[in-house]
PDB file of C-alpha atoms in Angstrom:
ATOM      1  CA  MET A   1      -3.847  93.576  26.292  1.00  0.00           C
ATOM      2  CA  ASP A   2      -5.367  91.843  29.275  1.00  0.00           C
ATOM      3  CA  CYS A   3      -7.970  89.123  29.420  1.00  0.00           C
ATOM      4  CA  GLY A   4     -11.252  91.664  29.469  1.00  0.00           C
ATOM      5  CA  GLY A   5      -9.949  93.601  26.662  1.00  0.00           C
ATOM      6  CA  LYS A   6      -9.442  90.527  24.526  1.00  0.00           C
ATOM      7  CA  PHE A   7     -12.877  89.223  25.396  1.00  0.00           C
ATOM      8  CA  LEU A   8     -14.558  92.586  24.920  1.00  0.00           C
ATOM      9  CA  LYS A   9     -12.763  92.786  21.612  1.00  0.00           C
ATOM     10  CA  PHE A  10     -13.779  89.304  20.753  1.00  0.00           C
ATOM     11  CA  LEU A  11     -17.765  90.081  21.633  1.00  0.00           C
ATOM     12  CA  VAL A  12     -17.397  93.261  19.510  1.00  0.00           C
ATOM     13  CA  PHE A  13     -15.994  91.194  16.490  1.00  0.00           C
ATOM     14  CA  PHE A  14     -18.678  88.420  16.881  1.00  0.00           C
ATOM     15  CA  PHE A  15     -21.652  90.495  17.114  1.00  0.00           C
ATOM     16  CA  ASN A  16     -20.507  92.485  14.377  1.00  0.00           C
ATOM     17  CA  ALA A  17     -19.775  89.526  12.384  1.00  0.00           C
ATOM     18  CA  ILE A  18     -23.307  88.591  12.805  1.00  0.00           C
ATOM     19  CA  VAL A  19     -24.788  92.175  11.739  1.00  0.00           C
ATOM     20  CA  PHE A  20     -22.335  92.145   8.644  1.00  0.00           C
ATOM     21  CA  ILE A  21     -23.229  88.707   7.460  1.00  0.00           C
ATOM     22  CA  GLY A  22     -27.011  89.255   8.191  1.00  0.00           C
ATOM     23  CA  GLY A  23     -26.766  92.699   6.480  1.00  0.00           C
ATOM     24  CA  GLY A  24     -25.084  91.244   3.409  1.00  0.00           C
ATOM     25  CA  VAL A  25     -27.943  88.204   3.321  1.00  0.00           C
ATOM     26  CA  MET A  26     -30.528  91.139   3.670  1.00  0.00           C
ATOM     27  CA  GLY A  27     -29.280  93.299   1.203  1.00  0.00           C
ATOM     28  CA  GLY A  28     -28.876  90.503  -1.407  1.00  0.00           C
ATOM     29  CA  TYR A  29     -32.595  89.506  -0.861  1.00  0.00           C
ATOM     30  CA  GLY A  30     -33.619  93.069  -1.244  1.00  0.00           C
ATOM     31  CA  ILE A  31     -31.365  93.122  -4.684  1.00  0.00           C
ATOM     32  CA  TYR A  32     -33.412  89.778  -5.939  1.00  0.00           C
ATOM     33  CA  LEU A  33     -36.714  91.589  -4.664  1.00  0.00           C
ATOM     34  CA  LEU A  34     -36.027  94.405  -6.637  1.00  0.00           C
ATOM     35  CA  VAL A  35     -35.004  92.541  -9.785  1.00  0.00           C
ATOM     36  CA  GLU A  36     -38.527  90.548  -9.449  1.00  0.00           C
ATOM     37  CA  ALA A  37     -40.464  93.514  -8.681  1.00  0.00           C
ATOM     38  CA  LYS A  38     -39.148  95.003 -11.912  1.00  0.00           C
ATOM     39  CA  GLN A  39     -40.022  91.741 -13.884  1.00  0.00           C
ATOM     40  CA  ALA A  40     -43.633  91.765 -12.468  1.00  0.00           C
ATOM     41  CA  ALA A  41     -46.191  93.677 -13.992  1.00  0.00           C
ATOM     42  CA  GLY A  42     -49.355  95.221 -12.356  1.00  0.00           C
ATOM     43  CA  SER A  43     -49.643  96.819  -8.841  1.00  0.00           C
ATOM     44  CA  VAL A  44     -46.174  95.583  -7.392  1.00  0.00           C
ATOM     45  CA  SER A  45     -44.456  98.449  -5.697  1.00  0.00           C
ATOM     46  CA  ILE A  46     -40.742  98.820  -5.469  1.00  0.00           C
ATOM     47  CA  VAL A  47     -40.742 100.949  -2.413  1.00  0.00           C
ATOM     48  CA  LEU A  48     -40.676  97.758   0.102  1.00  0.00           C
ATOM     49  CA  PRO A  49     -37.786  95.829  -1.769  1.00  0.00           C
ATOM     50  CA  ALA A  50     -35.859  99.160  -2.200  1.00  0.00           C
ATOM     51  CA  PHE A  51     -35.906  99.815   1.614  1.00  0.00           C
ATOM     52  CA  ILE A  52     -35.108  96.291   2.234  1.00  0.00           C
ATOM     53  CA  THR A  53     -31.876  96.551  -0.184  1.00  0.00           C
ATOM     54  CA  THR A  54     -30.792  99.916   1.708  1.00  0.00           C
ATOM     55  CA  PHE A  55     -31.360  98.827   5.173  1.00  0.00           C
ATOM     56  CA  GLY A  56     -29.695  95.563   4.361  1.00  0.00           C
ATOM     57  CA  LEU A  57     -26.396  97.521   2.787  1.00  0.00           C
ATOM     58  CA  LEU A  58     -26.610  99.973   6.124  1.00  0.00           C
ATOM     59  CA  LEU A  59     -26.458  97.012   8.360  1.00  0.00           C
ATOM     60  CA  PHE A  60     -23.517  95.435   6.028  1.00  0.00           C
ATOM     61  CA  THR A  61     -21.687  98.574   6.253  1.00  0.00           C
ATOM     62  CA  ILE A  62     -21.896  99.038  10.030  1.00  0.00           C
ATOM     63  CA  GLY A  63     -21.090  95.624  10.510  1.00  0.00           C
ATOM     64  CA  PHE A  64     -18.050  95.721   8.201  1.00  0.00           C
ATOM     65  CA  LEU A  65     -16.691  98.892  10.067  1.00  0.00           C
ATOM     66  CA  GLY A  66     -17.585  97.474  13.614  1.00  0.00           C
ATOM     67  CA  CYS A  67     -15.904  93.884  12.682  1.00  0.00           C
ATOM     68  CA  PHE A  68     -12.941  94.881  10.819  1.00  0.00           C
ATOM     69  CA  GLY A  69     -12.571  97.843  13.386  1.00  0.00           C
ATOM     70  CA  ALA A  70     -12.026  95.896  16.232  1.00  0.00           C
ATOM     71  CA  CYS A  71     -10.080  92.897  14.759  1.00  0.00           C
ATOM     72  CA  TYR A  72      -7.322  95.349  13.461  1.00  0.00           C
ATOM     73  CA  ASN A  73      -7.673  98.101  16.278  1.00  0.00           C
ATOM     74  CA  ASN A  74      -8.410 100.536  13.621  1.00  0.00           C
ATOM     75  CA  THR A  75      -9.629 103.649  15.651  1.00  0.00           C
ATOM     76  CA  CYS A  76     -11.290 105.598  12.687  1.00  0.00           C
ATOM     77  CA  MET A  77     -13.295 102.317  11.653  1.00  0.00           C
ATOM     78  CA  LEU A  78     -14.540 102.087  15.467  1.00  0.00           C
ATOM     79  CA  LYS A  79     -15.225 105.903  15.577  1.00  0.00           C
ATOM     80  CA  THR A  80     -17.174 105.845  12.280  1.00  0.00           C
ATOM     81  CA  PHE A  81     -19.074 102.876  13.593  1.00  0.00           C
ATOM     82  CA  ALA A  82     -19.816 104.382  16.856  1.00  0.00           C
ATOM     83  CA  ALA A  83     -21.206 107.523  15.191  1.00  0.00           C
ATOM     84  CA  ILE A  84     -23.156 105.982  12.902  1.00  0.00           C
ATOM     85  CA  VAL A  85     -24.689 103.773  15.645  1.00  0.00           C
ATOM     86  CA  GLY A  86     -25.461 106.747  17.936  1.00  0.00           C
ATOM     87  CA  PHE A  87     -26.970 108.683  15.128  1.00  0.00           C
ATOM     88  CA  LEU A  88     -29.320 105.682  14.351  1.00  0.00           C
ATOM     89  CA  LEU A  89     -29.999 105.536  18.023  1.00  0.00           C
ATOM     90  CA  ILE A  90     -31.003 108.971  17.870  1.00  0.00           C
ATOM     91  CA  CYS A  91     -33.227 108.473  14.777  1.00  0.00           C
ATOM     92  CA  GLU A  92     -34.809 105.458  16.370  1.00  0.00           C
ATOM     93  CA  VAL A  93     -35.810 107.373  19.409  1.00  0.00           C
ATOM     94  CA  ILE A  94     -37.164 110.130  17.316  1.00  0.00           C
ATOM     95  CA  CYS A  95     -39.343 107.924  15.464  1.00  0.00           C
ATOM     96  CA  ALA A  96     -40.760 105.956  18.573  1.00  0.00           C
ATOM     97  CA  ILE A  97     -41.460 109.545  19.939  1.00  0.00           C
ATOM     98  CA  ILE A  98     -43.300 110.426  17.092  1.00  0.00           C
ATOM     99  CA  LEU A  99     -45.019 107.319  16.677  1.00  0.00           C
ATOM    100  CA  LEU A 100     -46.288 107.321  20.288  1.00  0.00           C
ATOM    101  CA  VAL A 101     -47.542 111.121  19.911  1.00  0.00           C
ATOM    102  CA  TYR A 102     -49.351 110.125  16.789  1.00  0.00           C
ATOM    103  CA  ARG A 103     -50.251 106.413  17.118  1.00  0.00           C
ATOM    104  CA  HIS A 104     -53.921 106.949  16.628  1.00  0.00           C
ATOM    105  CA  ASP A 105     -53.316 109.156  12.987  1.00  0.00           C
ATOM    106  CA  PHE A 106     -51.073 105.932  12.380  1.00  0.00           C
ATOM    107  CA  VAL A 107     -53.362 103.234  13.104  1.00  0.00           C
ATOM    108  CA  ASP A 108     -56.036 105.233  11.105  1.00  0.00           C
ATOM    109  CA  LEU A 109     -53.719 105.739   8.301  1.00  0.00           C
ATOM    110  CA  VAL A 110     -52.930 101.965   8.223  1.00  0.00           C
ATOM    111  CA  GLY A 111     -56.710 101.201   8.351  1.00  0.00           C
ATOM    112  CA  ASN A 112     -57.556 103.162   5.629  1.00  0.00           C
ATOM    113  CA  GLU A 113     -54.999 101.728   3.116  1.00  0.00           C
ATOM    114  CA  LEU A 114     -56.147  98.252   4.025  1.00  0.00           C
ATOM    115  CA  LYS A 115     -59.893  99.450   3.599  1.00  0.00           C
ATOM    116  CA  LYS A 116     -58.842 100.907   0.275  1.00  0.00           C
ATOM    117  CA  THR A 117     -56.973  97.543  -0.986  1.00  0.00           C
ATOM    118  CA  ILE A 118     -59.740  95.351   0.083  1.00  0.00           C
ATOM    119  CA  SER A 119     -62.532  97.696  -1.631  1.00  0.00           C
ATOM    120  CA  SER A 120     -60.297  97.387  -4.734  1.00  0.00           C
ATOM    121  CA  ILE A 121     -60.322  93.749  -4.372  1.00  0.00           C
ATOM    122  CA  GLU A 122     -64.254  93.618  -3.958  1.00  0.00           C
ATOM    123  CA  SER A 123     -64.890  96.183  -6.672  1.00  0.00           C
ATOM    124  CA  GLY A 124     -63.244  93.940  -9.232  1.00  0.00           C
ATOM    125  CA  GLN A 125     -60.407  96.638  -9.986  1.00  0.00           C
ATOM    126  CA  LEU A 126     -57.949  93.866  -9.777  1.00  0.00           C
ATOM    127  CA  ASP A 127     -57.939  91.051 -12.340  1.00  0.00           C
ATOM    128  CA  SER A 128     -56.673  87.571 -11.088  1.00  0.00           C
ATOM    129  CA  LYS A 129     -53.482  88.193 -13.351  1.00  0.00           C
ATOM    130  CA  ASP A 130     -52.297  90.871 -10.897  1.00  0.00           C
ATOM    131  CA  ALA A 131     -49.161  90.202  -8.839  1.00  0.00           C
ATOM    132  CA  LEU A 132     -50.929  90.979  -5.516  1.00  0.00           C
ATOM    133  CA  VAL A 133     -53.836  88.751  -6.360  1.00  0.00           C
ATOM    134  CA  GLU A 134     -51.156  86.026  -7.404  1.00  0.00           C
ATOM    135  CA  ASN A 135     -49.095  86.415  -4.128  1.00  0.00           C
ATOM    136  CA  LEU A 136     -52.301  86.452  -1.948  1.00  0.00           C
ATOM    137  CA  TYR A 137     -53.517  83.460  -3.621  1.00  0.00           C
ATOM    138  CA  LYS A 138     -50.066  81.813  -3.049  1.00  0.00           C
ATOM    139  CA  MET A 139     -50.301  82.708   0.641  1.00  0.00           C
ATOM    140  CA  GLN A 140     -53.899  81.260   1.114  1.00  0.00           C
ATOM    141  CA  GLU A 141     -52.737  78.042  -0.298  1.00  0.00           C
ATOM    142  CA  GLU A 142     -49.650  77.768   1.948  1.00  0.00           C
ATOM    143  CA  VAL A 143     -51.614  78.310   5.201  1.00  0.00           C
ATOM    144  CA  SER A 144     -54.571  76.340   3.763  1.00  0.00           C
ATOM    145  CA  CYS A 145     -57.053  78.959   4.677  1.00  0.00           C
ATOM    146  CA  GLY A 146     -59.354  78.469   1.637  1.00  0.00           C
ATOM    147  CA  ASN A 147     -59.708  80.777  -1.252  1.00  0.00           C
ATOM    148  CA  TYR A 148     -61.558  83.633   0.258  1.00  0.00           C
ATOM    149  CA  LEU A 149     -60.052  85.950  -2.316  1.00  0.00           C
ATOM    150  CA  LYS A 150     -62.084  84.431  -5.011  1.00  0.00           C
ATOM    151  CA  ASP A 151     -65.507  85.099  -3.293  1.00  0.00           C
ATOM    152  CA  PHE A 152     -64.340  88.888  -3.264  1.00  0.00           C
ATOM    153  CA  LEU A 153     -63.198  88.812  -7.115  1.00  0.00           C
ATOM    154  CA  ALA A 154     -66.552  87.015  -8.069  1.00  0.00           C
TER     155      ALA A 154
END
């Protein structure tokens, strides 16, 4: 193998090793969040931790295929890696087009969900023991922006 081929092999290995490690960390953190969400009571949803776990494990798998496929010149691993990355690229382009076409509906949807959450806080439907409220208090203390949430709950 010439110098350019070795360099390309090293680059593929290096960048996929980063994806492999990052995916493992992200998957582990997602699993931790899933365990914490199941232990917490109240309005804590497990959708986001499940998404983080799934995405992290997908990155872990893709990084594994690319990293070890490049390291051992395994064509099956590299072809599987290329197929998965190609499929994800196509999905990403489709999602971007859908978001561009329906961007006003998306903004309205997010705005309506935020308004519902704020109105549930203002109306007192959430008590101070709720996990969402506790996390909002913690966030406000960390950034030193006061306790405006107490004004809503009062």
